[in-house]
Short mmCIF file of C-alpha atoms in Angstrom, two decimals:
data_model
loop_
_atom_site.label_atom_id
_atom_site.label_comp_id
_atom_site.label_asym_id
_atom_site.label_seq_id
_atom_site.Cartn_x
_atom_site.Cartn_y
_atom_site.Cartn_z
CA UNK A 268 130.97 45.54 -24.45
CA UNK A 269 130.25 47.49 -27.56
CA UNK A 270 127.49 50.37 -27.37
CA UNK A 271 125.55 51.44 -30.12
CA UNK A 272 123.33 54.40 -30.10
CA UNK A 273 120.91 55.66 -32.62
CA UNK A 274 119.97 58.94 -32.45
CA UNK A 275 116.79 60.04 -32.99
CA UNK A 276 115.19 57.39 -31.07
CA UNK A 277 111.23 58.69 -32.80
CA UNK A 278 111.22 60.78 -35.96
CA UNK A 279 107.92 62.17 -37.79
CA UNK A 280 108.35 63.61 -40.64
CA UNK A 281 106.46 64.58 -43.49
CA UNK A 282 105.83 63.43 -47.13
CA UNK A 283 108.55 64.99 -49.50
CA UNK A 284 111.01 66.24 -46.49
CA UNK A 285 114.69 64.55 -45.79
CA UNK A 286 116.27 63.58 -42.36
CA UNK A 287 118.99 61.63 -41.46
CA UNK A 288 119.58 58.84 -39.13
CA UNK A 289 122.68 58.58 -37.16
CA UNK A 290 124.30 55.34 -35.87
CA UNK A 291 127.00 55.68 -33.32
CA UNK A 292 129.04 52.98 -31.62
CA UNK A 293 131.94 52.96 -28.90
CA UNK A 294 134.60 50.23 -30.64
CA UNK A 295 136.54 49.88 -34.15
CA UNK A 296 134.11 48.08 -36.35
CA UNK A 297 134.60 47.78 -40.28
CA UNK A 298 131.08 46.14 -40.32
CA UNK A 299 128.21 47.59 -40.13
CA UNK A 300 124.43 46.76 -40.92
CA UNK A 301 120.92 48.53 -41.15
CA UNK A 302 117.55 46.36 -41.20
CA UNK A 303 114.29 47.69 -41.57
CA UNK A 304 111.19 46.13 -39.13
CA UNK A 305 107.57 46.50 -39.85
CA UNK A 306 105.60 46.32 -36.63
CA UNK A 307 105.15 43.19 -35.70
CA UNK A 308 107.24 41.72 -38.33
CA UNK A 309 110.91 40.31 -38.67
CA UNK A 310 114.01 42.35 -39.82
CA UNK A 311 114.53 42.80 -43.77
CA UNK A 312 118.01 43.97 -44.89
CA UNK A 313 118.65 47.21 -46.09
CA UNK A 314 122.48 47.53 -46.25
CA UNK A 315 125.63 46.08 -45.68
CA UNK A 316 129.01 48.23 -45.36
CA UNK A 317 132.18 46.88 -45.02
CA UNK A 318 134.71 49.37 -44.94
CA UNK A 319 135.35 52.70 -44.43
CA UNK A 320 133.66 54.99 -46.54
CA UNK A 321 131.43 52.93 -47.96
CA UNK A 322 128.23 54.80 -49.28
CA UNK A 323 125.31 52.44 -50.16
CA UNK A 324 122.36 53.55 -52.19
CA UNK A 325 118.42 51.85 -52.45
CA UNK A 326 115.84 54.01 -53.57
CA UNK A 327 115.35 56.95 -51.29
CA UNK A 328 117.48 55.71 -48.86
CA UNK A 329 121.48 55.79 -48.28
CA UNK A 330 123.88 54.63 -46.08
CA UNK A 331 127.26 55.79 -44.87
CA UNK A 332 129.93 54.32 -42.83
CA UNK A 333 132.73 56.83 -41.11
CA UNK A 334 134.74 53.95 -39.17
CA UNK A 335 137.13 56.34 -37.71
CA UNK A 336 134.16 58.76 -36.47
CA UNK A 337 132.27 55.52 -35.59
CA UNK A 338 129.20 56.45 -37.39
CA UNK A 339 126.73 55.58 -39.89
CA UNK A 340 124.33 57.32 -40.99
CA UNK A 341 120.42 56.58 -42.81
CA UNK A 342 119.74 59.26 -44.87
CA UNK A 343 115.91 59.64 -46.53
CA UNK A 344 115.23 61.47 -49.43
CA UNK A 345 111.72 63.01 -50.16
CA UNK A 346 109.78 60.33 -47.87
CA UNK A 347 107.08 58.98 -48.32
CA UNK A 348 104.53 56.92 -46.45
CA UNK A 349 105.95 53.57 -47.53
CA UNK A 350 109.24 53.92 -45.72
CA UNK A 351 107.34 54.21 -42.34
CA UNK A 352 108.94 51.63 -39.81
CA UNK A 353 111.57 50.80 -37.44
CA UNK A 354 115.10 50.97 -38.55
CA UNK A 355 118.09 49.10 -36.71
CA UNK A 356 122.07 49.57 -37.48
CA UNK A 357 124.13 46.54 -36.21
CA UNK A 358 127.41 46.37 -35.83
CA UNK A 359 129.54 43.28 -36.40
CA UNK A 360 132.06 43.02 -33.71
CA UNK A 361 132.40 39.18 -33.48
CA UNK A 362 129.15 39.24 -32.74
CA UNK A 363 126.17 41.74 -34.29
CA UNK A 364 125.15 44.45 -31.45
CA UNK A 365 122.07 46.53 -32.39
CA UNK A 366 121.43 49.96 -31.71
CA UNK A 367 118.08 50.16 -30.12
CA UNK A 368 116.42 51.44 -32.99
CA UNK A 369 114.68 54.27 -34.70
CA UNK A 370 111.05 54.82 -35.26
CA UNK A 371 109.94 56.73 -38.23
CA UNK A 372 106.38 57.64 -39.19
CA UNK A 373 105.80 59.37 -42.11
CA UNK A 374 102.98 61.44 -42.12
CA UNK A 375 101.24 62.66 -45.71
CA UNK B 243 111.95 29.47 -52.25
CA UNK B 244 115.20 29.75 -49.61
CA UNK B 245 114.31 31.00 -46.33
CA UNK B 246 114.04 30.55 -42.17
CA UNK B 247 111.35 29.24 -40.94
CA UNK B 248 110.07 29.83 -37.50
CA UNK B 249 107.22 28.04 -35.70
CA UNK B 250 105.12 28.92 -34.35
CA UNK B 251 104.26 32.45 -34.59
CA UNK B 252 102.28 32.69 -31.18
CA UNK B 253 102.99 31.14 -28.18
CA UNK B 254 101.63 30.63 -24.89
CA UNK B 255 102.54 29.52 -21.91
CA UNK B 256 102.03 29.40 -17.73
CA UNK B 257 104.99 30.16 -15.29
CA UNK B 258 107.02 26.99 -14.78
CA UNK B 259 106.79 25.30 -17.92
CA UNK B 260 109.71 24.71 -20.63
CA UNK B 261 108.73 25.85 -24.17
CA UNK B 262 110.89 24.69 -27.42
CA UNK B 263 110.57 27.63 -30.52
CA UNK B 264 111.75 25.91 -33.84
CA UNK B 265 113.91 27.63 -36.30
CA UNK B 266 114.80 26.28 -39.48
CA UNK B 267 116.88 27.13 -42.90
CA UNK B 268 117.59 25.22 -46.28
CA UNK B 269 119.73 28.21 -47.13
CA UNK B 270 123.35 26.31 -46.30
CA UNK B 271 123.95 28.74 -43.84
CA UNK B 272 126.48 27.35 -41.12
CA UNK B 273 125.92 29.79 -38.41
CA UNK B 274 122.48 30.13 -37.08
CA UNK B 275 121.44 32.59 -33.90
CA UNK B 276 118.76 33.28 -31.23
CA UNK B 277 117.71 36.72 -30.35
CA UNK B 278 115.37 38.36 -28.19
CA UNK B 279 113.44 41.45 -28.42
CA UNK B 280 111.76 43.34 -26.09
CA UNK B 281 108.89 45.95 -26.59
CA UNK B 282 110.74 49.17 -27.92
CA UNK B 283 114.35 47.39 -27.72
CA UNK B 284 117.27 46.32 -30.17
CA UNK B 285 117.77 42.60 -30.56
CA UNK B 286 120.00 40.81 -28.04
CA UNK B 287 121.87 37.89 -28.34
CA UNK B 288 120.76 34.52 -26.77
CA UNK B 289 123.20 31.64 -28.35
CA UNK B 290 124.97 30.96 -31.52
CA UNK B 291 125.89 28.23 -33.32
CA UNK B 292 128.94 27.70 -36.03
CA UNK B 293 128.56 24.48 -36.59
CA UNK B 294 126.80 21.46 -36.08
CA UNK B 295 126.83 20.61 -32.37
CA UNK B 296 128.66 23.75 -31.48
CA UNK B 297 127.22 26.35 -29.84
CA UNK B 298 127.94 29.18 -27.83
CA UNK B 299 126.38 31.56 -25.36
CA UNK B 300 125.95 35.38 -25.86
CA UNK B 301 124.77 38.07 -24.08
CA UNK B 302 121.58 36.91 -22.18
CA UNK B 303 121.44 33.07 -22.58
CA UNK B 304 120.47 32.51 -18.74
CA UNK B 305 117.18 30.47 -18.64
CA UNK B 306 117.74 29.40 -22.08
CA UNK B 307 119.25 26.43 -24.02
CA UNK B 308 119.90 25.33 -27.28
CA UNK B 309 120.78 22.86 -29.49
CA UNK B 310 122.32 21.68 -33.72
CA UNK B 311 121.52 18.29 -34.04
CA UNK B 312 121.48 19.22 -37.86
CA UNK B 313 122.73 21.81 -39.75
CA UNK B 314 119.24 23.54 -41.09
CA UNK B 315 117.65 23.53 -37.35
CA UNK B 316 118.76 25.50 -34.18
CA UNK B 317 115.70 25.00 -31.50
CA UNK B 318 115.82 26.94 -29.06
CA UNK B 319 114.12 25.79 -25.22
CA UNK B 320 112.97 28.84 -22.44
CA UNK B 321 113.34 26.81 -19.75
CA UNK B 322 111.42 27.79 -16.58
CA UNK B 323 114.64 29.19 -15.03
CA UNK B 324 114.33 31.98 -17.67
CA UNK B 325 112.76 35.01 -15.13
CA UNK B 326 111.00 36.99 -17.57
CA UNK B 327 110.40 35.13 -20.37
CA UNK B 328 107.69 37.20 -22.78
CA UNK B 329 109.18 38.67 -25.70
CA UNK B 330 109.67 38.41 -29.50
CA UNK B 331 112.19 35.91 -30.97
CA UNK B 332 114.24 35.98 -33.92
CA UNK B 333 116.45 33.46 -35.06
CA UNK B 334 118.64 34.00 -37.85
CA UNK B 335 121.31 32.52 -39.97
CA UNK B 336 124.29 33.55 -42.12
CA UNK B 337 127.25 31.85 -44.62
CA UNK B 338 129.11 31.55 -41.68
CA UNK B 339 130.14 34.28 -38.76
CA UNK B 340 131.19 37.71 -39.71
CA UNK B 341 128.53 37.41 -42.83
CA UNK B 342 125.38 39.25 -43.20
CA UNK B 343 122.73 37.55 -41.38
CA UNK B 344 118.63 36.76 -42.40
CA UNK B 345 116.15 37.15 -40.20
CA UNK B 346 112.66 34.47 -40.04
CA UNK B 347 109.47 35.65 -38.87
CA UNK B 348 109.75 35.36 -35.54
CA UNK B 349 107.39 33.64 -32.78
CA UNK B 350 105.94 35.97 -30.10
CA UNK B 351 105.88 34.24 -26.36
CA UNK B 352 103.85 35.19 -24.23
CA UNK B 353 104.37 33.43 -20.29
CA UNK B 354 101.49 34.28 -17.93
#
């Protein structure tokens, strides 16, 4: 069974600062997805990256893919309040496996 | 306005009864899927479904059936079998398997 980790499982961090998520997982996947959830709420798409290398850009957020390191990464730039949430990678192996999630609060 | 609908958003039941969540798309899609989340916890897979009346189970479908009757609707049942049935479910679709897949809102069970 494919693992995925995400690593750091909380993160606080203040207005203006950057940080990086990391997305690790244990088999060969070209596909690999990050969603946003508000509490409560369902999951929104942020990115899709389908091979290796594959850099994706929205706003003050950016996604990597490293398929032979098995890694993603969910890097922020100068947060800000807004981007407060839970954020899940998920990778496609036949089937989408999600990491268990990280928990950002960004505090003013 | 394309989209999944889910219904409804709260549930709740007693101990021993079945319970049928509704999930439905007019976005085409030909593969729709169950998942359930738990307090603090990634999404895991219940069933999926390629096609109309095909489906198939994933990781944690025990206490749980489904069925695709029609193309834009996937219900799913928690049977009474289903041990620990309060969570959050999200059912989803995509183009077809292998695609990026939407998310609906999601219906919160709660079994007491």
């Amino acid at each position: 069974e494919l693992k995925v980790e995400q690593n750091p499982l909380f993160l606080s961090m203040q207005e203006g600062k950057n940080y990086t998520i990391y997305c690790n997982y244990s088999t060969t996947s070209d596909r690999l997805y990050w969603y946003r959830q508000d509490p409560g709420k369902s999951l929104e798409s942020l990115f899709v990256l389908l091979s290796n290398g594959a850099v994706k850009q929205e706003g003050r957020l950016m996604a990597s893919l490293d398929t032979k390191a098995r890694l993603s990464t969910l890097h922020i730039t100068a947060a800000v309040h807004d981007l407060s949430a839970t954020y899940f990678c998920a990778v496609d192996l036949n089937q989408f496996y999600f990491g268990t999630g990280t928990s950002l609060t960004v505090i003013p | 306005d394309g989209g999944i609908t889910q219904s409804p958003k709260y549930l709740f039941r007693k101990e021993g009864q079945n319970v049928t969540l509704s999930c439905e798309q007019n976005l085409n899609h030909d593969a729709m899927y169950w998942y359930r989340q738990d307090p603090g916890q990634g999404l895991r897979l219940i069933y999926y479904s390629q096609i109309v009346n095909d489906f198939q189970k994933g990781d944690i479908a025990e206490g749980y059936s489904v069925s695709r009757e029609k193309k834009e609707s996937f219900p799913l049942t928690v049977t009474s079998a289903q041990k620990n049935p309060t969570a959050f479910y999200l059912c989803a679709s995509s183009r077809r398997r292998g695609y990026e897949q939407y998310f609906g809102p999601g219906t919160r069970l709660t079994v007491t």
